[in-house]
PDB file of C-alpha atoms in Angstrom:
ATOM      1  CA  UNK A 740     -17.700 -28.360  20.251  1.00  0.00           C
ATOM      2  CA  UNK A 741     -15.356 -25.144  19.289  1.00  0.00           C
ATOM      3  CA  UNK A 742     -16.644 -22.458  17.732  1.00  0.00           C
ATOM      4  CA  UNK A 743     -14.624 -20.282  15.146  1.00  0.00           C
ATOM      5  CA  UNK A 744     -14.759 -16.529  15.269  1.00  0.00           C
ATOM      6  CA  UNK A 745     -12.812 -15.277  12.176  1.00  0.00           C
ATOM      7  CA  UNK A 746     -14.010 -12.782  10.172  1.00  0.00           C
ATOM      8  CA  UNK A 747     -13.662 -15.487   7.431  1.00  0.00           C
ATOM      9  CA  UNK A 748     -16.172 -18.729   7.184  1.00  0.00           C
ATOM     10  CA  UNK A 749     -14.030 -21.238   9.047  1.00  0.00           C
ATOM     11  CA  UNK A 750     -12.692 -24.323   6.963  1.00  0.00           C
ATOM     12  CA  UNK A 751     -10.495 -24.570   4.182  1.00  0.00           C
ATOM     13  CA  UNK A 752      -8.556 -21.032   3.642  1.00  0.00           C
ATOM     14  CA  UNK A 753      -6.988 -22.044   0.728  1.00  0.00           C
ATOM     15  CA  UNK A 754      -8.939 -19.996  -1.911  1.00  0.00           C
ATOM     16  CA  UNK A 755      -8.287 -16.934   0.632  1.00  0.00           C
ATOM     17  CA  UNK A 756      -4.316 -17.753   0.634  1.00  0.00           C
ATOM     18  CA  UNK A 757      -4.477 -18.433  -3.062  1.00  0.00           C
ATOM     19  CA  UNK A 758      -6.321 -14.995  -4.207  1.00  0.00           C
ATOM     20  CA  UNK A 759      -4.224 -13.169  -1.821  1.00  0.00           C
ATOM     21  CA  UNK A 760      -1.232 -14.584  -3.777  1.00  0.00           C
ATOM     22  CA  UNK A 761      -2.992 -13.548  -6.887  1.00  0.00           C
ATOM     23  CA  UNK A 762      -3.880 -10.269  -6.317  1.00  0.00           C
ATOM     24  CA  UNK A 763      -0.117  -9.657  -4.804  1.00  0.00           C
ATOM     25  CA  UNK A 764       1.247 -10.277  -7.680  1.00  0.00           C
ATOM     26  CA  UNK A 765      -1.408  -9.409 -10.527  1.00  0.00           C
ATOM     27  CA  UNK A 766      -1.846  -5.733  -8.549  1.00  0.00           C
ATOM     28  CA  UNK A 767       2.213  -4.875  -9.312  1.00  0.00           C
ATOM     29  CA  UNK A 768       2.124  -6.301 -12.824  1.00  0.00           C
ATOM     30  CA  UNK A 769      -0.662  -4.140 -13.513  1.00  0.00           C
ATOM     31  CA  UNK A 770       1.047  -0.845 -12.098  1.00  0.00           C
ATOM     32  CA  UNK A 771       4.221  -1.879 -14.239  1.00  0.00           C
ATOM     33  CA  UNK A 772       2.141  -2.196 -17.383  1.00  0.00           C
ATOM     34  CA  UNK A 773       0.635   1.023 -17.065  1.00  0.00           C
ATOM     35  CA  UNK A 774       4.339   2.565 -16.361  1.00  0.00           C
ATOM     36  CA  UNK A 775       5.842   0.981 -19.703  1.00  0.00           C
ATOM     37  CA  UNK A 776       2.566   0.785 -21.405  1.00  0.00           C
ATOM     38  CA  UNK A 777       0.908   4.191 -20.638  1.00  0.00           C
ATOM     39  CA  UNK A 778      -1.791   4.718 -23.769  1.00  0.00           C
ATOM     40  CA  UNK A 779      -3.197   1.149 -23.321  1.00  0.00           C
ATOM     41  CA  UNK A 780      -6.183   2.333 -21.031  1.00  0.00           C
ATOM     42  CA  UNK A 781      -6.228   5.712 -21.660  1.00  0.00           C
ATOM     43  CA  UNK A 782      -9.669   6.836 -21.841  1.00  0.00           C
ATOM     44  CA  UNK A 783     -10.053  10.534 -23.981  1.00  0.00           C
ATOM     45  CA  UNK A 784     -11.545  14.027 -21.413  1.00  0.00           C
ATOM     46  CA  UNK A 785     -10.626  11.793 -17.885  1.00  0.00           C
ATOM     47  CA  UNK A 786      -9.627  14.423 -15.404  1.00  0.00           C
ATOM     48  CA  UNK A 787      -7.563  12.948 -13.855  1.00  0.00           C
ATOM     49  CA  UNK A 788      -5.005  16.567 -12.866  1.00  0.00           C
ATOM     50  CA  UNK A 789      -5.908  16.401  -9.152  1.00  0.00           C
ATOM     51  CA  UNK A 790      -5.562  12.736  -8.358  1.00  0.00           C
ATOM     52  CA  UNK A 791      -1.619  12.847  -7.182  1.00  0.00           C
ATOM     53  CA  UNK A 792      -2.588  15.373  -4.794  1.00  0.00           C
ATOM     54  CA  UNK A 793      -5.355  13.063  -3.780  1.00  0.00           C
ATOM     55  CA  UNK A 794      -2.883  10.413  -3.530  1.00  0.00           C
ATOM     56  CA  UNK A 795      -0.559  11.832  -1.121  1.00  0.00           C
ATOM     57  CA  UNK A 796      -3.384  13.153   1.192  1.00  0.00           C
ATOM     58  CA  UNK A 797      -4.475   8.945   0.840  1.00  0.00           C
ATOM     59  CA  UNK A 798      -0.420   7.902   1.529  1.00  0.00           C
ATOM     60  CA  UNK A 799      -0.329  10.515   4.524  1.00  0.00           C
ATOM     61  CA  UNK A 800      -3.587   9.108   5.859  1.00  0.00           C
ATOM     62  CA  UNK A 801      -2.590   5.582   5.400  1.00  0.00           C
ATOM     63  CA  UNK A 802       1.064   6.349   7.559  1.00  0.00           C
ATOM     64  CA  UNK A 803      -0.678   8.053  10.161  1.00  0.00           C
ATOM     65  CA  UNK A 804      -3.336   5.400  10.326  1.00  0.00           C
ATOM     66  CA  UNK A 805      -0.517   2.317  10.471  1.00  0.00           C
ATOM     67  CA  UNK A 806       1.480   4.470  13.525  1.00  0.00           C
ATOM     68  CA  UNK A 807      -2.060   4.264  15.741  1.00  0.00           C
ATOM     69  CA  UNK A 808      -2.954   0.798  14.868  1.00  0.00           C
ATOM     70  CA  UNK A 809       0.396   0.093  15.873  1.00  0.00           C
ATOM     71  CA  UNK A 810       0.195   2.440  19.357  1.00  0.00           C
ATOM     72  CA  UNK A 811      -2.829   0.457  20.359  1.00  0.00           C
ATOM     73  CA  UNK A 812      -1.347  -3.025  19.738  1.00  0.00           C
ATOM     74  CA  UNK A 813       1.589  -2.031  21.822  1.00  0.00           C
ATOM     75  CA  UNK A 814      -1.048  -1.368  24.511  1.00  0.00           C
ATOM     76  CA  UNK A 815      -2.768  -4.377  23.656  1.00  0.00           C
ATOM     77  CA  UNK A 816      -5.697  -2.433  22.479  1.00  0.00           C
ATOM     78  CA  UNK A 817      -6.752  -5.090  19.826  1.00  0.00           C
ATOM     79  CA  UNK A 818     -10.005  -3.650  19.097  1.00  0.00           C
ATOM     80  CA  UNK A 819      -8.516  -0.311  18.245  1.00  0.00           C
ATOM     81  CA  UNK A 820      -5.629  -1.828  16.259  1.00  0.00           C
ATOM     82  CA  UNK A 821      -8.087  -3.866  13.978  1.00  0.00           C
ATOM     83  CA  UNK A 822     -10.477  -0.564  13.795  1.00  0.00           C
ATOM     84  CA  UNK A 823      -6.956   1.598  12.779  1.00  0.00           C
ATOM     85  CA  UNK A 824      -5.174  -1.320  10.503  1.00  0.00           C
ATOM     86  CA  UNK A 825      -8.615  -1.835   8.613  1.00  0.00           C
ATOM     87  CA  UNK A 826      -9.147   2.275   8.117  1.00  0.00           C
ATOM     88  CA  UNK A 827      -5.270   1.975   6.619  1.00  0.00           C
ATOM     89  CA  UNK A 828      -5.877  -0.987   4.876  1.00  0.00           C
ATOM     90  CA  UNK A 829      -9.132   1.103   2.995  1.00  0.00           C
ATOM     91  CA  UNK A 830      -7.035   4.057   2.685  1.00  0.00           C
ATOM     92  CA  UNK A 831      -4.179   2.156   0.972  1.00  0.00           C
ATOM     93  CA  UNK A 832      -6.823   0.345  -1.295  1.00  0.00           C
ATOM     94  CA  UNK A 833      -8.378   4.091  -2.423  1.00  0.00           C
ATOM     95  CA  UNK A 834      -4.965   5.122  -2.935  1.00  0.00           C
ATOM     96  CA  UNK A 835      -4.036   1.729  -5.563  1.00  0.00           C
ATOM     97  CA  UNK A 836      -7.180   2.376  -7.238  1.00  0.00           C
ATOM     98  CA  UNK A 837      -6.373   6.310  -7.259  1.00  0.00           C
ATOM     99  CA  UNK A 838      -3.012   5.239  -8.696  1.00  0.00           C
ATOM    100  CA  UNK A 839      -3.773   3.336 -11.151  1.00  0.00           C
ATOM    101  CA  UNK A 840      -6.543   5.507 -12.541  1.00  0.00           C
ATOM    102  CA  UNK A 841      -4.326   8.243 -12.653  1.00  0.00           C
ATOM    103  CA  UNK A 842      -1.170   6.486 -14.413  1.00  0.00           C
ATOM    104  CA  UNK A 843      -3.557   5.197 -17.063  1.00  0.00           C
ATOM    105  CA  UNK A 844      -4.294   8.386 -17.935  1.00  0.00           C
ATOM    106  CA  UNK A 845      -1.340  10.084 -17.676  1.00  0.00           C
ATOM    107  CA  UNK A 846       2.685   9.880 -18.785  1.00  0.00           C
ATOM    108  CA  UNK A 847       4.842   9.322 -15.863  1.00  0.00           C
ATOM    109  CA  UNK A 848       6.582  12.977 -14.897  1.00  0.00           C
ATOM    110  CA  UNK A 849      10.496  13.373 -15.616  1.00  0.00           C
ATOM    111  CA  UNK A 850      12.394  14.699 -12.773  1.00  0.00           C
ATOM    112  CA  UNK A 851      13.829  17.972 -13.763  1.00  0.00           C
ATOM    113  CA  UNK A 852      16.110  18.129 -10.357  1.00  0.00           C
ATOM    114  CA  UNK A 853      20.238  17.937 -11.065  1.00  0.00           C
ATOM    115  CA  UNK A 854      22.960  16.981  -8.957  1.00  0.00           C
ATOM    116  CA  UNK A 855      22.837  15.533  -5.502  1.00  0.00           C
ATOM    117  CA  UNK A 856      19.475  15.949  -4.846  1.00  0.00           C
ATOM    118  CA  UNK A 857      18.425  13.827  -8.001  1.00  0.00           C
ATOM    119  CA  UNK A 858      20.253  11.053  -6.747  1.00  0.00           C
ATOM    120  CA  UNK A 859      18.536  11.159  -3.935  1.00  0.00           C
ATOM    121  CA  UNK A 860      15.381  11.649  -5.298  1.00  0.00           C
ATOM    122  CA  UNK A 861      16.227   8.076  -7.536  1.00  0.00           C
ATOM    123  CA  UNK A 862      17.171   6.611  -4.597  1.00  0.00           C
ATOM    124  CA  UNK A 863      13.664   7.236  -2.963  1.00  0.00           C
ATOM    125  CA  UNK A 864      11.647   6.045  -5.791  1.00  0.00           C
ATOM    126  CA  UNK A 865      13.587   3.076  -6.155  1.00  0.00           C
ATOM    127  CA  UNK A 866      13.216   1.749  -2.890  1.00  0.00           C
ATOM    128  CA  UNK A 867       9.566   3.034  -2.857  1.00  0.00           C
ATOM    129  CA  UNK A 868       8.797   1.283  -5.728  1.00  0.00           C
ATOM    130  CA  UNK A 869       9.792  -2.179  -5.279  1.00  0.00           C
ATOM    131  CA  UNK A 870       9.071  -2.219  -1.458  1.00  0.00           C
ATOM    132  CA  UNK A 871       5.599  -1.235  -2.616  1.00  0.00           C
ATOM    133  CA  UNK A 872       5.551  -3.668  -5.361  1.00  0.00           C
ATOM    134  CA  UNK A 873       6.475  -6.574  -2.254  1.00  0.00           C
ATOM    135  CA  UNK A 874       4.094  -4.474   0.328  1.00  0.00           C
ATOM    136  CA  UNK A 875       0.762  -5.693  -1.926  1.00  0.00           C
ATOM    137  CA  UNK A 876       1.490  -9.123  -1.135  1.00  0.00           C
ATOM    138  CA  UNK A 877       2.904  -8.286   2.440  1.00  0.00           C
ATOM    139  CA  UNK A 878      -0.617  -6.677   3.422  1.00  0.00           C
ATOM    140  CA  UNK A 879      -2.759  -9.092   1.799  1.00  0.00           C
ATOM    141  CA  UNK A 880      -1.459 -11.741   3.676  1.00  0.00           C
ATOM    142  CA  UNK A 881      -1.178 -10.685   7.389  1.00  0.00           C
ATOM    143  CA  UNK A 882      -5.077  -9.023   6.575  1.00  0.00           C
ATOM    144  CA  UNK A 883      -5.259 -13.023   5.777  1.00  0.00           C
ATOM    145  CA  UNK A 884      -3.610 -14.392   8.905  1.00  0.00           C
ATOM    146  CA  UNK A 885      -5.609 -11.585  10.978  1.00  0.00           C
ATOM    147  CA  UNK A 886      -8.842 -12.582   9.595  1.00  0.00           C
ATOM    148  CA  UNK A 887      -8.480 -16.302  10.166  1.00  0.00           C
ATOM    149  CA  UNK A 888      -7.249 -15.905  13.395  1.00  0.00           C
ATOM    150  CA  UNK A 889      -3.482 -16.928  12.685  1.00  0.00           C
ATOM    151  CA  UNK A 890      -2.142 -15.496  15.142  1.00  0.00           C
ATOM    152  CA  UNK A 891       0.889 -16.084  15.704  1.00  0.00           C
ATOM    153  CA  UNK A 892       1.548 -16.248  11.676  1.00  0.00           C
ATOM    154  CA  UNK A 893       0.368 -12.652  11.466  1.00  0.00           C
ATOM    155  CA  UNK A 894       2.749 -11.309  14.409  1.00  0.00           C
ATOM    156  CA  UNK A 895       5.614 -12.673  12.396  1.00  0.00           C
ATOM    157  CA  UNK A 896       5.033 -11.615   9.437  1.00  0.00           C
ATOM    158  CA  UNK A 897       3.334  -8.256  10.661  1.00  0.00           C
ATOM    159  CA  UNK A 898       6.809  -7.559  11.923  1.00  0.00           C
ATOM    160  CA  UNK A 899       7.972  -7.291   8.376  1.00  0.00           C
ATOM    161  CA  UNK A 900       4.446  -5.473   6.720  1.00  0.00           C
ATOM    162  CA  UNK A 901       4.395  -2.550   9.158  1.00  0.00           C
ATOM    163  CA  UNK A 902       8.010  -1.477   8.503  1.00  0.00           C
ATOM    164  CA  UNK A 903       7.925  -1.551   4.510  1.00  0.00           C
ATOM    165  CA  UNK A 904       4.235  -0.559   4.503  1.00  0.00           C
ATOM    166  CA  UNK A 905       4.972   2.836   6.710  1.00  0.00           C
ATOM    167  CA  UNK A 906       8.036   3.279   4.293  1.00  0.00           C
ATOM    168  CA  UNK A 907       6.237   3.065   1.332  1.00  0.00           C
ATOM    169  CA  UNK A 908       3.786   5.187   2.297  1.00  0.00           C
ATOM    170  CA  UNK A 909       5.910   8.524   3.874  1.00  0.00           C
ATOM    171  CA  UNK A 910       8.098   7.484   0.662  1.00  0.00           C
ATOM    172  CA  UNK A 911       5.055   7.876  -1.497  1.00  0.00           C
ATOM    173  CA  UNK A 912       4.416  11.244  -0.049  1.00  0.00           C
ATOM    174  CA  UNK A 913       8.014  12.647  -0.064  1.00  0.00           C
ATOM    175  CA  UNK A 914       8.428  11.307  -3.853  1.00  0.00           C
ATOM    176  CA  UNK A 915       5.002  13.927  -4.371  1.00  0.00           C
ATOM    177  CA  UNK A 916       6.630  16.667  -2.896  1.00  0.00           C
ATOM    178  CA  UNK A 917       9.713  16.672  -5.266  1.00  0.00           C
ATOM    179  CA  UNK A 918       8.062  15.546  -8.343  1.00  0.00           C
ATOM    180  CA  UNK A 919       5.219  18.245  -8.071  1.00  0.00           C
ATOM    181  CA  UNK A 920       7.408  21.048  -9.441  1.00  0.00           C
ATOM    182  CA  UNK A 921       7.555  19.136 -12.452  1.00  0.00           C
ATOM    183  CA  UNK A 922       3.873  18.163 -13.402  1.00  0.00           C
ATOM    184  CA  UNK A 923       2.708  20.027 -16.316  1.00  0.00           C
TER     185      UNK A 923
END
């Protein structure tokens, strides 16, 4: 007889792979639909002013979070790295549902920076936005492999999450700093 520890009842994962494939792509649809649709959910007296700085305290947290899960797994530390990687993965979840309640309420800021340092700035938020667009998916699937004790599925594709993921989120940060100037 085998026994199955995952944190997930063992059997048929299907419904698990499925929702994760759902909610990483539903998540990014709904951030774009708030970006070109912005008065759609907008709910009259939300104050909402302080969230972005809330955000990039969450994104900071999150990075810093992601770096010690991944010291301990270097050290082979797997009790620390699921304790670190499941304190990132709720920090990255308060920071979506920061996010979102903030861009429903509230126009996107312009840029106001000229010259070099808005193409860099572009540049950032580019690559910060669709690598956090692919990162939803990314996550929700090596949490999945993790959790059902794939292994050797969520090493390989862990190898690509923790990269993008750790860019998004000292991306998400830096794109705070030079946009702050500009909130009204």
């Amino acid at each position: 007889m085998t026994t199955n520890n995952s944190a997930v009842n063992p059997g048929n994962f299907t419904k698990y792979k499925v929702l994760a494939a759902v909610l990483g792509a539903v998540i990014p649809v709904a951030v774009a639909v708030l970006y070109f649709f912005p008065d759609v959910f907008r709910i009259e007296g939300a104050q909402v002013k302080s969230l972005p700085k809330v955000n990039a305290v969450l994104n900071s947290l999150t990075a810093v979070f992601l770096m010690i899960g991944y010291y301990f797994i270097r050290r082979k530390n797997v009790a620390r790295h699921r304790a670190m990687m499941g304190i990132a993965f709720l920090l990255g979840s308060l920071f979506l549902v920061s996010y979102v309640a903030y861009h429903s309420q509230v126009p996107s800021t312009k840029f106001g920076g000229t010259g070099l340092i808005k193409g860099v700035y572009y540049f950032i938020l580019l690559t910060h936005i669709v690598l956090a667009a692919v990162t939803v998916g990314l996550v929700l699937f090596t949490l999945y492999f993790a959790l059902t004790e794939q292994f050797q599925k969520h090493r390989r594709i862990a190898r690509w999450t923790y990269p993008i993921w750790l860019y998004v989120s000292v991306t998400g940060v830096i794109v705070y700093f030079m946009i702050a100037p500009y909130y009204t």
